[in-house]
PDB file of C-alpha atoms in Angstrom:
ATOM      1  CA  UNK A   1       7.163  11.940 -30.967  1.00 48.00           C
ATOM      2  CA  UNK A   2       7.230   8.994 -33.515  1.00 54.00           C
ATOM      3  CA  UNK A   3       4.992   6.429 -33.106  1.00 57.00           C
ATOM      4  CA  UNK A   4       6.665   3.064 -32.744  1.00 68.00           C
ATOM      5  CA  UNK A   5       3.778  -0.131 -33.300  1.00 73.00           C
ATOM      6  CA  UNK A   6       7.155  -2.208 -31.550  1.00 78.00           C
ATOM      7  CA  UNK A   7       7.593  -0.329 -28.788  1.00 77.00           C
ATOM      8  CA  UNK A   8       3.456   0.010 -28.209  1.00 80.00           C
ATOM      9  CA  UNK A   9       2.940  -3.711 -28.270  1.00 86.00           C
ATOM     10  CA  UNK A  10       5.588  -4.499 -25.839  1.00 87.00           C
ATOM     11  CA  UNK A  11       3.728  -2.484 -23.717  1.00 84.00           C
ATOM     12  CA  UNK A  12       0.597  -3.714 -24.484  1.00 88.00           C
ATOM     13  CA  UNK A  13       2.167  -7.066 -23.671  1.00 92.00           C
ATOM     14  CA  UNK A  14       3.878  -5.616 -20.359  1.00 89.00           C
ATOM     15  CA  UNK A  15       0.443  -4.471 -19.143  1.00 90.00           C
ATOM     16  CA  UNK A  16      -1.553  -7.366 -20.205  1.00 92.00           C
ATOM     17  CA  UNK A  17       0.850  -9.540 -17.941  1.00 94.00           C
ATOM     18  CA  UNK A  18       0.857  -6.865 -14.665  1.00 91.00           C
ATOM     19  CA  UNK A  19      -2.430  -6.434 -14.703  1.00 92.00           C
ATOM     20  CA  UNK A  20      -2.923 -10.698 -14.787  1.00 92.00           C
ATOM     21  CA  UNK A  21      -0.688 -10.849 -11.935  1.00 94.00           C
ATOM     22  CA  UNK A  22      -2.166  -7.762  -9.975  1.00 90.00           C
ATOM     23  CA  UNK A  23      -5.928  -9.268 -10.292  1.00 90.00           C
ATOM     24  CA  UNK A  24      -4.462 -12.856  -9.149  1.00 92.00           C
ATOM     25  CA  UNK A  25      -2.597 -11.051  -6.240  1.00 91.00           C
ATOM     26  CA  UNK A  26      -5.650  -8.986  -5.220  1.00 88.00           C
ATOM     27  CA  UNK A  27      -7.767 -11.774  -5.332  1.00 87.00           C
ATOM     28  CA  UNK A  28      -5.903 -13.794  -3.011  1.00 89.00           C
ATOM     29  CA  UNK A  29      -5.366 -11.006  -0.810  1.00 86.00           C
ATOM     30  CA  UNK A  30      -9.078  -9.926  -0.792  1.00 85.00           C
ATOM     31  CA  UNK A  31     -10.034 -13.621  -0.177  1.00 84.00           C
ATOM     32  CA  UNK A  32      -7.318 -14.154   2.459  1.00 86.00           C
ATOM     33  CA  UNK A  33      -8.501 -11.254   4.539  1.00 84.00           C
ATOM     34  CA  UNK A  34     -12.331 -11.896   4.136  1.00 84.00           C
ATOM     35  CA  UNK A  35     -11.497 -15.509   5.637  1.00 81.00           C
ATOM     36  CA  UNK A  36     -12.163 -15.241   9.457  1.00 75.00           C
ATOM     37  CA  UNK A  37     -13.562 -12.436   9.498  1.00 78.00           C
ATOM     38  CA  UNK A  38     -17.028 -10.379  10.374  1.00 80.00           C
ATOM     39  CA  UNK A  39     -19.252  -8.817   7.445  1.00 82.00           C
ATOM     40  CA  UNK A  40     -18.203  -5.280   9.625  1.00 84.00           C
ATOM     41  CA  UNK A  41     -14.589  -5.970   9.225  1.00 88.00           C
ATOM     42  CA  UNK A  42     -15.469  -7.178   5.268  1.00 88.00           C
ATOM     43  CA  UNK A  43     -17.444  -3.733   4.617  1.00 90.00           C
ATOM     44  CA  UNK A  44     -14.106  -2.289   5.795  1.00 92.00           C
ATOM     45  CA  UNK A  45     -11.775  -4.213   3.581  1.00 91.00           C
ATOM     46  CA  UNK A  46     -14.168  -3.369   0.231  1.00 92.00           C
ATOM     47  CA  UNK A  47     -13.831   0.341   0.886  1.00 94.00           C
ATOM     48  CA  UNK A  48     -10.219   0.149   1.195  1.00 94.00           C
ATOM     49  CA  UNK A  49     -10.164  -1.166  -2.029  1.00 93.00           C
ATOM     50  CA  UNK A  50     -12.515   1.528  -3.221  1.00 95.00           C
ATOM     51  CA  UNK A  51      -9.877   3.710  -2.021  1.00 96.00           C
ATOM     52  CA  UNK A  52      -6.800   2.006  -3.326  1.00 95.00           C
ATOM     53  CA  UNK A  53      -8.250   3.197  -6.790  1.00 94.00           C
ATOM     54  CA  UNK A  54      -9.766   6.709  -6.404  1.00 95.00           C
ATOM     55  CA  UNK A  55      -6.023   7.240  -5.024  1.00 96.00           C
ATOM     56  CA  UNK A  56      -4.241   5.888  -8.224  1.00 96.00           C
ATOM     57  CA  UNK A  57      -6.913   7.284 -10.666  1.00 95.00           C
ATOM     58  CA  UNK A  58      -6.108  10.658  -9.247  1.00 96.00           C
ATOM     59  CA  UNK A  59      -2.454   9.624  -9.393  1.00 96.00           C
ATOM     60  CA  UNK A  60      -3.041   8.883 -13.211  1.00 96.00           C
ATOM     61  CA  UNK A  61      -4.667  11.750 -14.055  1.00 96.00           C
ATOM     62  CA  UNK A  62      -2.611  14.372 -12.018  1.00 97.00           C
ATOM     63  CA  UNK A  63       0.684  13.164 -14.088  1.00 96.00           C
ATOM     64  CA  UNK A  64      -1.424  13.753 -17.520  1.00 95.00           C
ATOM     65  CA  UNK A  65      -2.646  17.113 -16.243  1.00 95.00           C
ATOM     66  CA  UNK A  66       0.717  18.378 -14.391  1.00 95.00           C
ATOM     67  CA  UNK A  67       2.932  20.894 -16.692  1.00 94.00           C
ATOM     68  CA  UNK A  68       7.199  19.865 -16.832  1.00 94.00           C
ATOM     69  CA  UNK A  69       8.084  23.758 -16.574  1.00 94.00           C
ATOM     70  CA  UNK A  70       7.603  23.682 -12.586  1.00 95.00           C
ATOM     71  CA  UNK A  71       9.749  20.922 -12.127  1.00 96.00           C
ATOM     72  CA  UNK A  72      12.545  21.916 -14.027  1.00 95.00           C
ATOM     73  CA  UNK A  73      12.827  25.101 -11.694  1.00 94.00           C
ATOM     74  CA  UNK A  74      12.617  22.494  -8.790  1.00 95.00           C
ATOM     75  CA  UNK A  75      15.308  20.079 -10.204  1.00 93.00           C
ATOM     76  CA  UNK A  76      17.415  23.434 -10.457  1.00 93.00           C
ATOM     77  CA  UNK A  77      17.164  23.873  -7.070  1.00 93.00           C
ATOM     78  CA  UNK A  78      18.265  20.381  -5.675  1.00 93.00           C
ATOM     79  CA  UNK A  79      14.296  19.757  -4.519  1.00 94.00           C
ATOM     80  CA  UNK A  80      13.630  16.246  -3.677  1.00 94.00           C
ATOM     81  CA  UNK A  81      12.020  14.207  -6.411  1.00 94.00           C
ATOM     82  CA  UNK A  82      11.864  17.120  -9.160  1.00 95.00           C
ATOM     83  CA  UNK A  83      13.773  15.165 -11.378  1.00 94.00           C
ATOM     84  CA  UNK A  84      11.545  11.869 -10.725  1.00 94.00           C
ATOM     85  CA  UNK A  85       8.877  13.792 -11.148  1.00 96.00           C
ATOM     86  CA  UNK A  86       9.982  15.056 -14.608  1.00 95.00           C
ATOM     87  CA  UNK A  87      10.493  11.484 -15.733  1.00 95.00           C
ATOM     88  CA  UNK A  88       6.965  10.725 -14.630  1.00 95.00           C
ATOM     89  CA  UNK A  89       5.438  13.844 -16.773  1.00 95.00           C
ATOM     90  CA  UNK A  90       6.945  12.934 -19.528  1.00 94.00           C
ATOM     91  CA  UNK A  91       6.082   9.420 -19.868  1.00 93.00           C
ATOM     92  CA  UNK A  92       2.626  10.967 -18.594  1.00 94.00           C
ATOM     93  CA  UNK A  93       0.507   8.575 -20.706  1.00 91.00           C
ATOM     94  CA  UNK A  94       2.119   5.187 -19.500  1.00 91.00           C
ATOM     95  CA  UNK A  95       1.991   6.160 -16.414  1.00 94.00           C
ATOM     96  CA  UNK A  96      -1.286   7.096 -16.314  1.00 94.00           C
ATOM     97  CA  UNK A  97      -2.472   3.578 -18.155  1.00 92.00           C
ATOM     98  CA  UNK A  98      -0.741   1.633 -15.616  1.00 93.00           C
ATOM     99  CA  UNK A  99      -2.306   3.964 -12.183  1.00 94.00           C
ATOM    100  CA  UNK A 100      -5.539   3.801 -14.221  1.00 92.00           C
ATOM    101  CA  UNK A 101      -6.331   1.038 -16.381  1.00 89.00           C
ATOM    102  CA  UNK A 102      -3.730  -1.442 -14.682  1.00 92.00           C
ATOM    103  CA  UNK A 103      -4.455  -0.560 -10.336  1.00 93.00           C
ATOM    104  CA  UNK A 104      -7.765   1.286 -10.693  1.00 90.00           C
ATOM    105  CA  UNK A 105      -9.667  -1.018 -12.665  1.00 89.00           C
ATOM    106  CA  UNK A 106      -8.087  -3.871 -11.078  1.00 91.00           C
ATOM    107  CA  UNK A 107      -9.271  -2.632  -7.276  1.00 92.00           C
ATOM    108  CA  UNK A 108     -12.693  -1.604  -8.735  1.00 90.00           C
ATOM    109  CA  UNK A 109     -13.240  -5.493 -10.100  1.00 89.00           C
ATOM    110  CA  UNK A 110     -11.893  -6.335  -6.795  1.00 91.00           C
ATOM    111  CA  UNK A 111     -14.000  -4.544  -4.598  1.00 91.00           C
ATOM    112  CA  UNK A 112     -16.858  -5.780  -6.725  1.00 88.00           C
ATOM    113  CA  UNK A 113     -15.419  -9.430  -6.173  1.00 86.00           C
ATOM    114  CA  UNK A 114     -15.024  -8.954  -1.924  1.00 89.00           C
ATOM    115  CA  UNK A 115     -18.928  -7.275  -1.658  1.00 90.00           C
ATOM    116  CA  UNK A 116     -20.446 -10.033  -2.857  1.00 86.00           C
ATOM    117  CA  UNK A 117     -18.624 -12.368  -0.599  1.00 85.00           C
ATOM    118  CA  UNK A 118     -19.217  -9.743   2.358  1.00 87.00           C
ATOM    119  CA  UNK A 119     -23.799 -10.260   1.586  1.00 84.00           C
ATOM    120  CA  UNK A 120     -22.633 -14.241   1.318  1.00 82.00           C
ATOM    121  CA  UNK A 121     -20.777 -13.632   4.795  1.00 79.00           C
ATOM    122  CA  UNK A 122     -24.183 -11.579   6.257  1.00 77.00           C
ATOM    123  CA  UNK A 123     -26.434 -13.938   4.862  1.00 76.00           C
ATOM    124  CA  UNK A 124     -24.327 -16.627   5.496  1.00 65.00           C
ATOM    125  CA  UNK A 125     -25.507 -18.374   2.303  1.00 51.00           C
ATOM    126  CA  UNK A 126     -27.830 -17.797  -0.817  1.00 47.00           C
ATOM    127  CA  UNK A 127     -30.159 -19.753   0.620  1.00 53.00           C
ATOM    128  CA  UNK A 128     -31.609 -17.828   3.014  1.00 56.00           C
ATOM    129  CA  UNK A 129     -34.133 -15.198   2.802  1.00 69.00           C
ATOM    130  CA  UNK A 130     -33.922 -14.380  -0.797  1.00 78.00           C
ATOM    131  CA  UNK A 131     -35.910 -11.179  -0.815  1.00 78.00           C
ATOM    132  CA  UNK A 132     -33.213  -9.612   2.035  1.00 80.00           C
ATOM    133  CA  UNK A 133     -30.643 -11.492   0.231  1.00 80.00           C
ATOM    134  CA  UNK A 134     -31.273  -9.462  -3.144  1.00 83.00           C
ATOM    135  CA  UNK A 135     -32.221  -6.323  -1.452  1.00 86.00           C
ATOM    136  CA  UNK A 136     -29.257  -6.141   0.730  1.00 86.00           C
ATOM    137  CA  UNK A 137     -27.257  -7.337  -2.483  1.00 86.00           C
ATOM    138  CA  UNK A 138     -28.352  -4.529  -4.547  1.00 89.00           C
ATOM    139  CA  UNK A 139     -28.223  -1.871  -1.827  1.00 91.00           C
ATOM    140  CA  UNK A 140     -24.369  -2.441  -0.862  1.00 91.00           C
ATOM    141  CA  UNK A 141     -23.317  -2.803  -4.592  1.00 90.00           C
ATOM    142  CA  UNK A 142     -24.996   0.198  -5.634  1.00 92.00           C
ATOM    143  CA  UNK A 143     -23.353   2.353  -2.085  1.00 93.00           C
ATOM    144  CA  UNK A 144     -19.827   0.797  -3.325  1.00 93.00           C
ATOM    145  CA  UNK A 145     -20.516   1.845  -7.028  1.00 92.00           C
ATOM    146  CA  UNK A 146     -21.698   5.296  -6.087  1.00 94.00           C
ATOM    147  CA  UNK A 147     -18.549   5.934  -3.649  1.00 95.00           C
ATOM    148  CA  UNK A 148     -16.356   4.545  -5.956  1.00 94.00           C
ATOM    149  CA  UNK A 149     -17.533   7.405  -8.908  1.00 94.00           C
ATOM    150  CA  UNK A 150     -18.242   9.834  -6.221  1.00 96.00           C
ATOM    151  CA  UNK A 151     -14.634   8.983  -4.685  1.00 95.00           C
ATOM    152  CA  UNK A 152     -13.142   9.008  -8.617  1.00 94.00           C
ATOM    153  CA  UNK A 153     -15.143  12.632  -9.155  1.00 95.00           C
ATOM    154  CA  UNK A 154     -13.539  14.314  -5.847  1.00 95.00           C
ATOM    155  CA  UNK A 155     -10.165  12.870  -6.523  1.00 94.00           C
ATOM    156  CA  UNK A 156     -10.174  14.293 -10.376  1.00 94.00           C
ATOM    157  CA  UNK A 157     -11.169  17.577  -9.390  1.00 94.00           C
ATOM    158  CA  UNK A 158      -8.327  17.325  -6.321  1.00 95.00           C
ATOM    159  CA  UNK A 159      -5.846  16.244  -9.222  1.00 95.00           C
ATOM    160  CA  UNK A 160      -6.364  19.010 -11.903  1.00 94.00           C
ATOM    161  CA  UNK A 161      -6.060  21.435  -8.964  1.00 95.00           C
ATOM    162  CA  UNK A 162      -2.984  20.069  -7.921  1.00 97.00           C
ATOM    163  CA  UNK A 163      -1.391  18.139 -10.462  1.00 96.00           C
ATOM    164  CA  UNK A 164       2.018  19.952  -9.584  1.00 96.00           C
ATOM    165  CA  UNK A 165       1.865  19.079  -5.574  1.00 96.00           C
ATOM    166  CA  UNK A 166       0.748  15.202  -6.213  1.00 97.00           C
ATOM    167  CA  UNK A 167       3.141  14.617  -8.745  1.00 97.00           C
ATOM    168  CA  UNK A 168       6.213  16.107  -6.785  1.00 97.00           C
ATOM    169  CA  UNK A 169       4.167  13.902  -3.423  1.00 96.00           C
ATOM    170  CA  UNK A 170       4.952  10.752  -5.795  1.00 96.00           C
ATOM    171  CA  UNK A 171       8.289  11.853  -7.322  1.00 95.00           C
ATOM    172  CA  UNK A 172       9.474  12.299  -3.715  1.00 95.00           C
ATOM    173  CA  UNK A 173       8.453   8.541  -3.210  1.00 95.00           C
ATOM    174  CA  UNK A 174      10.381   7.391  -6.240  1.00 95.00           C
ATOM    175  CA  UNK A 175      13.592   9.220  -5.063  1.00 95.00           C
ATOM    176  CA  UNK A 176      13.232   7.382  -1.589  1.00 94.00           C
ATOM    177  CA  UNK A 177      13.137   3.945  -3.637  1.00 92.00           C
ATOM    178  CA  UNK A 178      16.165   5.370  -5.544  1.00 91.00           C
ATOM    179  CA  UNK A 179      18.000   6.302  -2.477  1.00 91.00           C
ATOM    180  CA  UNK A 180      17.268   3.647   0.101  1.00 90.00           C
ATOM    181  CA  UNK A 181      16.331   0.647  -2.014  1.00 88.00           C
ATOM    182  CA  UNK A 182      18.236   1.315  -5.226  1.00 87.00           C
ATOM    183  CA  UNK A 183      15.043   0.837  -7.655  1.00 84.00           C
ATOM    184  CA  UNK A 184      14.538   3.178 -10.734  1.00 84.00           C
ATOM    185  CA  UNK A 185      11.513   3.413 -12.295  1.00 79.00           C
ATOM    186  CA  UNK A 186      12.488   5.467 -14.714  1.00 71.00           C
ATOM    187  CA  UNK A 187      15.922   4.963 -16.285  1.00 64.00           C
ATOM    188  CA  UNK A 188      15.788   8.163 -18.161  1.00 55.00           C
ATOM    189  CA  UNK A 189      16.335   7.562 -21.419  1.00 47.00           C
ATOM    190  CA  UNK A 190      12.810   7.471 -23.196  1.00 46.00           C
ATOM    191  CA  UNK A 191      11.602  10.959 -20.702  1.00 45.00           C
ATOM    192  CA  UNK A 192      12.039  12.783 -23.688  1.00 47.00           C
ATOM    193  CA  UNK A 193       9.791  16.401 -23.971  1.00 48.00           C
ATOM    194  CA  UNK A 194       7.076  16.166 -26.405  1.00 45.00           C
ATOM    195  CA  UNK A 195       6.398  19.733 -25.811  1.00 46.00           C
ATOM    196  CA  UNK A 196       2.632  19.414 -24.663  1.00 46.00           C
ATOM    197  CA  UNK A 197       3.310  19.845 -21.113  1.00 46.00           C
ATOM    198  CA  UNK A 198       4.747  23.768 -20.480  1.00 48.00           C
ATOM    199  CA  UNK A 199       8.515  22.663 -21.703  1.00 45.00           C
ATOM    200  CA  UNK A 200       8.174  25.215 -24.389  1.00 42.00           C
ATOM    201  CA  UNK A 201      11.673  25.861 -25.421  1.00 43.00           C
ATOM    202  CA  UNK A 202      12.668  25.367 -28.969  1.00 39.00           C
ATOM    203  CA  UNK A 203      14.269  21.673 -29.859  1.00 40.00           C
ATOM    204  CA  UNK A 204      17.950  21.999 -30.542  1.00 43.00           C
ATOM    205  CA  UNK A 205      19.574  20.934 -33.608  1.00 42.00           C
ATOM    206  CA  UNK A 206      21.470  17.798 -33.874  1.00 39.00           C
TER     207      UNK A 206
END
């Protein structure tokens, strides 16, 4: 596939601008639900972020790793969300930076963000105990961190395994927003086989 600088930096652009709006959103919806609410109920909320990107990374990674072959058998077949899920292979790598570089990294800064303010919401304020303050500061971050890569690990190995089932999972979603909502994705027109990805037969001539 040609390389286009043009097309590259509108997507650079496009991303820079989604993931600005994303980490604004999260951050007021993080914030919003931490308001009012216990440290248990807080502990809760930073794990769901947690999950919100070991989900997408192994999302990302299951389009990369997921061959087009299976899916055109599907799509020949009338299956359900073969022939999103085609789209989504072949623009693998965007797809992949937006699950993620764009959602994953986003959720892991904001999970960061919402522990500290669950210790603040413990301790009620820096000002207390500052030995318990740090210790408990350190302790939580470091569980977070390590079930965030422990999470990212199991979901990586989950993807590779099953790249074909997740991304049919998600092209089945995309056909429901197709069908019921009317919102493509993918319009079609740039899910064009760059032969990496088991579509193996030769390109025809023009």
């Amino acid at each position: 596939m040609k390389y286009s600088f043009k097309s590259s930096a509108k997507w650079s652009v496009f991303i820079f601008v989604v993931t600005y709006i994303l980490s604004c959103v999260f951050t007021v919806v993080s914030t919003t639900m931490l308001e009012g609410v216990g440290w248990g109920v807080g502990v809760l909320i930073v794990f769901m972020f947690v999950l919100i990107g070991v989900v997408f990374d192994m999302m990302g990674l299951a389009a990369a790793s997921a061959q087009e072959r299976p899916f055109h058998a599907m799509a020949s077949e009338k299956v359900k969300g073969a022939k999103q899920s085609i789209y989504i292979v072949r623009n693998a790598d965007r797809f992949s930076n937006f699950c993620n570089d764009v959602v994953g990294d986003v959720a892991g800064v904001i999970s960061g963000a919402a522990s500290a303010l669950v210790v603040l919401k413990l301790f009620g304020s820096a000002a207390g105990d500052s030995f318990q303050y740090t210790l408990f500061s350190v302790l939580f971050t470091g569980l977070v961190s390590a079930v965030t890569v422990g999470g990212k690990a199991l979901g990586k190995s989950f993807a590779i395994h099953y790249a074909t089932e997740i991304v049919l999972t998600i092209g089945k979603l995309f056909y429901l927003l197709e069908v019921y909502f009317r919102i493509r994705l993918f319009n079609g027109r740039k899910a064009k086989s760059n032969g990496k990805r088991g579509h193996k037969r030769a390109a025809k001539p023009n």
